[in-house]
Amino acid sequence: DDIWTVVDEHHLEGTYPFEDFRDALEFTYDVGELAEDEWHHPDIHLEWGEVTIEMWTHKIDGLHKTDFVMAARMDRIHEEYAPE
Amino acid sequence: DDIWTVVDEHHLEGTYPFEDFRDALEFTYDVGELAEDEWHHPDIHLEWGEVTIEMWTHKIDGLHKTDFVMAARMDRIHEEYAPE
């Protein structure tokens, strides 16, 4: 996985590429639905052709297994948008 | 309008408050649809209870009337989510 990095031993940050704004928007919505389902809410930065996620577990102000599970699920969602 | 400020005489930045993540997510999607309709695409930063928009006209690398019209339209969309 070359999307995610651990920043300051505190949070995950990952940037997903997209072909255009529309795909980035739909992915953002998908991630938002996942966040609501799991009640685990990342920050999501949407711009043309790119979505950047910042995620950590607020209760412990750091990283928990949940964050890595969520990251893997976002990777799988992103595969649906892959240009190849 | 106390949402928007002009930053560096270059772009508009505005932060909208929301009651929760769900409303912020739905607003993000609405703004994304507006962006696609008008083919004018801001950066959108979604987090719990808050959406921050950065917007300028890339062709002139600065602000154009379109940006202010878009900002006003986002204000009207946001009214649908107002807690009062």
XYZ file of C-alpha atoms in Angstrom:
168
model
C 0.000 0.000 0.000
C 1.684 3.203 -1.156
C -1.285 5.435 -0.288
C -0.944 5.759 3.472
C 1.708 7.145 5.774
C 1.755 7.421 9.540
C 2.329 11.065 10.508
C 3.874 12.039 13.867
C 2.954 8.605 15.267
C -0.482 10.179 15.602
C -2.572 9.868 12.467
C -2.814 8.273 9.059
C -2.670 10.402 5.965
C -3.449 9.109 2.496
C -3.964 10.698 -0.915
C -5.958 8.936 -3.616
C -5.701 9.991 -7.277
C -8.738 10.271 -9.557
C -9.352 10.994 -13.204
C -11.526 14.031 -12.568
C -13.609 15.915 -10.015
C -16.689 13.704 -10.385
C -14.889 10.518 -9.352
C -13.220 12.311 -6.438
C -16.639 13.567 -5.330
C -18.289 10.145 -5.526
C -15.379 8.563 -3.636
C -15.704 11.246 -0.947
C -19.353 10.355 -0.548
C -18.563 6.636 -0.371
C -15.954 7.259 2.326
C -18.443 9.439 4.186
C -21.004 6.623 4.145
C -18.367 4.208 5.451
C -17.512 6.704 8.195
C -21.153 6.935 9.227
C -21.605 3.152 9.143
C -18.535 2.589 11.324
C -18.994 5.769 13.361
C -15.375 6.615 12.714
C -15.009 9.953 10.946
C -11.906 11.062 9.059
C -11.169 14.490 7.656
C -11.619 14.442 3.890
C -10.058 16.969 1.542
C -11.575 16.872 -1.919
C -10.053 18.668 -4.862
C -9.909 18.117 -8.614
C -8.532 14.622 -9.238
C -7.465 13.992 -5.649
C -8.862 13.115 -2.236
C -6.693 13.331 0.886
C -7.784 11.591 4.070
C -6.556 12.271 7.605
C -7.690 9.777 10.194
C -7.089 8.907 13.812
C -9.010 7.700 16.834
C -10.120 10.775 18.742
C -10.831 8.903 21.973
C -7.157 7.972 22.369
C -5.821 10.884 20.261
C -3.806 8.429 18.235
C -3.917 5.347 16.077
C -5.970 2.264 16.802
C -6.562 -0.900 14.819
C -9.817 0.629 13.575
C -7.877 3.258 11.610
C -5.925 0.645 9.687
C -9.050 -1.402 8.989
C -10.782 1.723 7.678
C -7.757 2.570 5.510
C -7.867 -0.881 3.936
C -11.576 -0.519 3.257
C -10.989 2.847 1.567
C -8.320 1.218 -0.601
C -10.881 -1.330 -1.754
C -13.431 1.404 -2.496
C -10.774 3.299 -4.447
C -10.123 0.253 -6.646
C -13.607 0.761 -8.102
C -12.406 4.120 -9.432
C -9.057 2.955 -10.752
C -8.368 4.163 -14.296
C -6.611 0.938 -15.295
C -22.213 37.313 4.936
C -19.776 36.321 7.687
C -18.770 33.027 6.053
C -16.345 34.204 3.382
C -13.050 36.031 3.447
C -10.767 37.025 0.591
C -7.300 35.580 1.215
C -4.156 37.156 -0.291
C -6.322 38.917 -2.898
C -6.246 35.510 -4.559
C -8.976 33.197 -3.330
C -12.127 32.964 -1.281
C -12.160 30.884 1.866
C -15.319 30.053 3.773
C -16.189 27.704 6.631
C -19.724 26.453 7.143
C -20.838 24.953 10.463
C -23.015 21.837 10.691
C -24.685 19.844 13.421
C -22.885 16.614 12.622
C -20.884 14.682 10.045
C -23.905 13.589 8.005
C -25.051 17.138 7.244
C -21.497 18.193 6.393
C -21.239 15.209 4.021
C -24.535 15.955 2.265
C -23.580 19.628 1.904
C -20.227 18.575 0.410
C -22.067 16.500 -2.152
C -24.448 19.371 -2.963
C -21.522 21.746 -3.468
C -19.826 19.138 -5.631
C -22.918 18.885 -7.827
C -23.007 22.669 -8.142
C -19.325 22.646 -9.092
C -19.961 20.084 -11.818
C -23.021 21.990 -13.123
C -21.075 25.259 -13.324
C -17.770 23.598 -14.236
C -16.112 25.620 -11.491
C -14.450 23.404 -8.914
C -13.473 24.494 -5.420
C -11.393 22.599 -2.903
C -13.647 21.177 -0.217
C -12.449 20.148 3.241
C -14.996 18.041 5.088
C -14.679 17.251 8.768
C -17.081 16.577 11.606
C -19.518 19.495 11.829
C -17.623 21.709 9.416
C -16.953 22.215 5.720
C -14.266 24.632 4.512
C -14.253 25.785 0.904
C -11.350 27.347 -0.993
C -12.229 28.749 -4.378
C -10.671 30.807 -7.148
C -10.656 30.953 -10.921
C -7.724 28.866 -12.100
C -7.638 30.396 -15.584
C -6.729 33.817 -14.150
C -5.180 32.458 -10.921
C -7.363 34.834 -8.970
C -10.898 35.935 -8.241
C -13.578 36.451 -10.848
C -17.255 37.323 -10.544
C -18.028 33.600 -10.896
C -16.396 32.907 -7.531
C -18.668 35.332 -5.715
C -21.756 34.021 -7.482
C -20.787 30.480 -6.476
C -20.190 31.591 -2.877
C -23.677 33.118 -2.721
C -25.195 29.919 -4.100
C -23.368 27.849 -1.476
C -24.751 30.174 1.202
C -28.261 29.422 -0.033
C -27.585 25.675 -0.030
C -26.220 25.956 3.508
C -29.454 27.599 4.687
C -31.193 24.266 4.078
C -28.951 22.764 6.765
C -29.286 25.569 9.295
C -30.054 24.274 12.792
C -32.355 27.194 13.630
